Amino acid sequence: MTSLALQTQTDMGGRLSVLTRQKRDHVRLNELLNELAQAPPGPAEEHVLRKIARLVFPHAFAEESVLWPVMRRVLPDGEPLTLRVEQEHQEVNELWTSLEELASDDPRREPVLDRSTRVLQEDVRDEEDVLLPRLQERISVRRLQALGVAWEVVRRISPTRPHPVVARRPPGNAIAALPLTLTDRARDHLDRVALRSSRFRDPAERASDRLARLAGRIETLPIMQRGERPATHRPPEAPGPVTAGANGGRA
């Protein structure tokens, strides 16, 4: 196997291939993590974190919905391979939820940020060095391209925020997709309004908070956990990790 990091676009099946699309997002993530490392605590850091979230969570949701089910069908060890990455995704969801609850001057914030960065980097390496090259060995270029189109469509209509209680697998994640995508992307729009206009900042933030509470109620519906594996399950009442050493028993 050859890591995607060492492959050209042609090697990966062309611009439509899911491998090319995945690598593109990974390159962008690395750029944003470098920005994050240089950003001072406060608004600048929050701005970069928002950009990372809008990249990472739709990307991972599309993987879990489109790619990993295929890998479990075509690879004899697809189940443990995809479970490992789902555990990484779950940890990122839990860490990000913790970040949203910690003030910029909270001493617990920096360790959580550091752990989030490490898990994201590990996830990229697992995908580029192992999972995606293994998939590349088993299916045709034409199918890689078809998966690329499907993955891109799902990525563009996926939730953009962490939802650690929702299943990492179908049918729970598929059922959760529409309502959580609507609440998340509406909140994204309200956040942009709050940033651009001091006049509308307060009402936009209040509306976003109401949508956040609605999303919280949606994701705790029992149907949203259907298909979940014990290794990535977070009960609705369980607290998220807030220390660097914690990985939630999931990776």
Coordinates of C-alpha atoms in Angstrom, one line a residue:
M1 CA 0.0 0.0 0.0
T2 CA 1.1 3.6 -0.7
S3 CA -0.1 6.4 1.6
L4 CA -2.2 9.0 0.0
A5 CA 0.3 11.5 1.2
L6 CA 2.7 10.1 -1.5
Q7 CA 0.2 9.8 -4.3
T8 CA -0.6 12.2 -7.1
Q9 CA -4.1 13.1 -8.2
T10 CA -3.8 10.7 -11.1
D11 CA -2.6 7.9 -8.8
M12 CA -5.7 8.4 -6.7
G13 CA -8.2 8.2 -9.6
G14 CA -8.5 11.7 -10.8
R15 CA -10.2 14.8 -9.4
L16 CA -13.6 13.0 -8.9
S17 CA -12.2 10.2 -6.8
V18 CA -13.1 10.0 -3.2
L19 CA -9.4 9.7 -2.4
T20 CA -8.6 13.0 -4.1
R21 CA -11.5 14.7 -2.2
Q22 CA -10.4 13.3 1.1
K23 CA -6.8 14.3 0.6
R24 CA -7.9 17.9 -0.3
D25 CA -9.8 18.2 3.0
H26 CA -6.9 16.8 4.9
V27 CA -4.5 19.4 3.4
R28 CA -6.9 22.1 4.3
L29 CA -7.2 20.8 7.9
N30 CA -3.5 20.8 8.3
E31 CA -3.4 24.5 7.2
L32 CA -6.1 25.3 9.7
L33 CA -4.4 23.5 12.5
N34 CA -1.2 25.5 11.8
E35 CA -3.3 28.7 12.0
L36 CA -4.8 27.5 15.2
A37 CA -1.4 26.9 16.7
Q38 CA -0.5 30.6 16.0
A39 CA -3.8 32.1 17.0
P40 CA -4.0 33.9 20.4
P41 CA -6.8 32.9 22.8
G42 CA -10.0 34.9 22.2
P43 CA -11.8 35.9 19.0
A44 CA -8.9 34.9 16.6
E45 CA -8.8 31.4 18.1
E46 CA -12.5 31.1 18.0
H47 CA -12.6 32.1 14.3
V48 CA -10.1 29.4 13.4
L49 CA -12.0 26.8 15.5
R50 CA -15.2 27.6 13.7
K51 CA -13.5 27.0 10.3
I52 CA -12.1 23.7 11.5
A53 CA -15.5 22.6 12.8
R54 CA -17.2 23.5 9.5
L55 CA -14.6 21.3 7.7
V56 CA -14.2 18.4 10.0
F57 CA -17.8 17.5 11.1
P58 CA -19.4 17.3 7.6
H59 CA -16.3 15.5 6.3
A60 CA -16.5 12.8 9.1
F61 CA -20.3 12.5 8.8
A62 CA -20.0 11.8 5.1
E63 CA -17.3 9.2 5.8
E64 CA -19.5 7.4 8.3
S65 CA -22.5 7.5 6.0
V66 CA -20.9 6.7 2.6
L67 CA -17.4 5.3 2.9
W68 CA -17.2 3.1 6.0
P69 CA -20.2 1.0 5.2
V70 CA -18.5 0.2 1.8
M71 CA -15.2 -0.7 3.6
R72 CA -17.0 -3.0 6.0
R73 CA -18.4 -4.9 2.9
V74 CA -15.3 -5.1 0.8
L75 CA -12.5 -5.6 3.4
P76 CA -12.3 -8.7 5.5
D77 CA -11.1 -6.6 8.5
G78 CA -13.2 -3.6 7.6
E79 CA -15.1 -3.8 10.9
P80 CA -12.1 -3.2 13.2
L81 CA -10.5 -0.7 10.8
T82 CA -13.6 1.5 10.6
L83 CA -14.3 1.2 14.3
R84 CA -11.0 2.6 15.2
V85 CA -11.7 5.7 13.1
E86 CA -15.2 6.0 14.4
Q87 CA -13.7 6.0 17.9
E88 CA -11.4 8.9 16.8
H89 CA -14.4 10.8 15.4
Q90 CA -16.3 10.2 18.7
E91 CA -13.5 11.6 20.7
V92 CA -13.3 14.7 18.5
N93 CA -17.0 15.2 19.0
E94 CA -16.7 14.9 22.8
L95 CA -13.6 17.1 23.0
W96 CA -15.2 19.8 20.8
T97 CA -18.3 19.8 22.9
S98 CA -16.1 20.4 25.9
L99 CA -14.4 23.3 24.2
E100 CA -17.7 24.9 23.5
E101 CA -18.4 24.8 27.3
L102 CA -15.0 26.2 28.4
A103 CA -14.2 30.0 28.5
S104 CA -11.1 31.2 26.6
D105 CA -9.3 31.8 29.9
D106 CA -10.2 28.5 31.5
P107 CA -7.0 26.6 32.4
R108 CA -8.6 23.3 31.2
R109 CA -9.0 24.7 27.6
E110 CA -5.4 24.4 26.4
P111 CA -5.0 20.7 27.2
V112 CA -8.3 20.0 25.4
L113 CA -7.2 21.9 22.4
D114 CA -3.9 20.1 22.3
R115 CA -5.7 16.7 22.5
S116 CA -8.2 17.7 19.8
T117 CA -5.3 18.6 17.5
R118 CA -3.5 15.3 18.2
V119 CA -6.6 13.2 17.6
L120 CA -7.4 15.0 14.3
Q121 CA -3.8 14.4 13.1
E122 CA -4.0 10.7 14.1
D123 CA -7.3 10.4 12.2
V124 CA -5.7 11.8 9.1
R125 CA -2.8 9.4 9.3
D126 CA -5.0 6.4 9.9
E127 CA -7.1 7.3 6.9
E128 CA -4.3 8.2 4.5
D129 CA -1.9 5.5 5.5
V130 CA -4.3 2.5 6.1
L131 CA -8.0 2.8 5.4
L132 CA -8.1 4.6 2.1
P133 CA -5.2 2.7 0.5
R134 CA -6.8 -0.5 1.5
L135 CA -10.1 0.6 -0.1
Q136 CA -8.1 1.6 -3.2
E137 CA -6.7 -1.9 -3.5
R138 CA -10.2 -3.5 -3.5
I139 CA -12.3 -1.3 -5.8
S140 CA -12.0 0.1 -9.3
V141 CA -11.2 3.7 -10.2
R142 CA -14.7 4.1 -11.6
R143 CA -16.2 3.1 -8.2
L144 CA -13.8 5.4 -6.4
Q145 CA -15.1 8.2 -8.6
A146 CA -18.8 7.3 -7.9
L147 CA -18.0 7.2 -4.2
G148 CA -16.4 10.6 -4.5
V149 CA -19.5 12.1 -6.0
A150 CA -21.7 10.5 -3.3
W151 CA -19.4 11.5 -0.5
E152 CA -19.3 15.1 -1.8
V153 CA -23.1 15.3 -2.0
V154 CA -23.5 14.0 1.6
R155 CA -20.7 16.3 2.9
R156 CA -22.5 19.4 1.6
I157 CA -25.7 18.5 3.4
S158 CA -24.3 17.2 6.7
P159 CA -24.3 18.6 10.2
T160 CA -21.5 21.1 10.9
R161 CA -21.2 20.8 14.7
P162 CA -20.4 18.1 17.2
H163 CA -23.1 15.7 18.1
P164 CA -21.5 13.1 20.4
V165 CA -24.7 11.4 21.4
V166 CA -25.7 10.5 17.8
A167 CA -24.7 7.1 16.4
R168 CA -21.6 7.0 14.3
R169 CA -23.4 4.4 12.1
P170 CA -26.6 4.0 10.2
P171 CA -29.5 4.1 10.7
G172 CA -29.1 6.5 13.6
N173 CA -26.7 8.9 11.9
A174 CA -28.8 8.8 8.7
I175 CA -32.0 9.6 10.7
A176 CA -30.3 12.5 12.5
A177 CA -28.8 14.0 9.4
L178 CA -31.7 16.2 8.2
P179 CA -32.9 17.8 11.5
L180 CA -29.3 18.4 12.8
T181 CA -28.1 19.7 9.4
L182 CA -31.0 22.2 9.5
T183 CA -30.3 23.4 13.0
D184 CA -26.5 23.5 12.5
R185 CA -26.5 25.4 9.3
A186 CA -29.2 27.8 10.6
R187 CA -26.9 28.5 13.6
D188 CA -23.9 29.0 11.2
H189 CA -26.0 31.7 9.4
L190 CA -26.9 33.3 12.7
D191 CA -23.3 33.3 13.8
R192 CA -22.3 35.2 10.6
V193 CA -25.1 37.7 11.2
A194 CA -23.9 38.2 14.8
L195 CA -20.3 38.8 13.6
R196 CA -21.2 41.3 10.8
S197 CA -23.8 43.4 12.6
S198 CA -23.7 44.8 16.1
R199 CA -27.4 45.8 15.7
F200 CA -28.5 42.1 15.3
R201 CA -25.9 40.4 17.4
D202 CA -28.0 39.9 20.5
P203 CA -31.1 38.6 18.7
A204 CA -29.0 36.4 16.5
E205 CA -27.2 34.9 19.5
R206 CA -30.4 34.3 21.3
A207 CA -31.9 32.5 18.3
S208 CA -28.7 30.4 17.9
D209 CA -29.0 29.4 21.6
R210 CA -32.6 28.3 21.1
L211 CA -31.5 26.2 18.1
A212 CA -28.7 24.7 20.1
R213 CA -31.2 23.6 22.8
L214 CA -33.5 22.1 20.0
A215 CA -30.5 20.2 18.5
G216 CA -29.7 18.9 22.0
R217 CA -33.2 17.5 22.4
I218 CA -33.1 16.0 18.9
E219 CA -29.9 14.2 19.3
T220 CA -31.0 12.5 22.6
L221 CA -34.0 10.9 21.0
P222 CA -33.4 7.1 21.3
I223 CA -33.8 6.5 17.6
M224 CA -30.7 8.7 17.0
Q225 CA -28.5 6.1 18.8
R226 CA -29.7 3.1 16.7
G227 CA -26.8 1.2 15.1
E228 CA -24.2 2.6 17.6
R229 CA -21.4 0.3 18.8
P230 CA -20.6 0.2 22.5
A231 CA -17.1 1.5 21.8
T232 CA -18.4 4.8 20.5
H233 CA -21.5 5.1 22.6
R234 CA -22.0 8.1 24.8
P235 CA -25.2 8.1 26.9
P236 CA -27.1 11.3 26.7
E237 CA -26.5 12.1 30.3
A238 CA -22.8 11.4 30.3
P239 CA -20.4 14.4 30.6
G240 CA -17.9 15.1 27.9
P241 CA -14.1 15.0 28.6
V242 CA -12.5 18.2 29.9
T243 CA -8.9 17.1 30.5
A244 CA -6.1 16.4 28.1
G245 CA -5.4 12.8 29.2
A246 CA -9.0 11.7 28.7
N247 CA -9.9 10.0 25.5
G248 CA -13.3 8.8 26.7
G249 CA -12.3 5.2 26.5
R250 CA -12.9 5.4 22.8
A251 CA -9.5 5.3 21.1

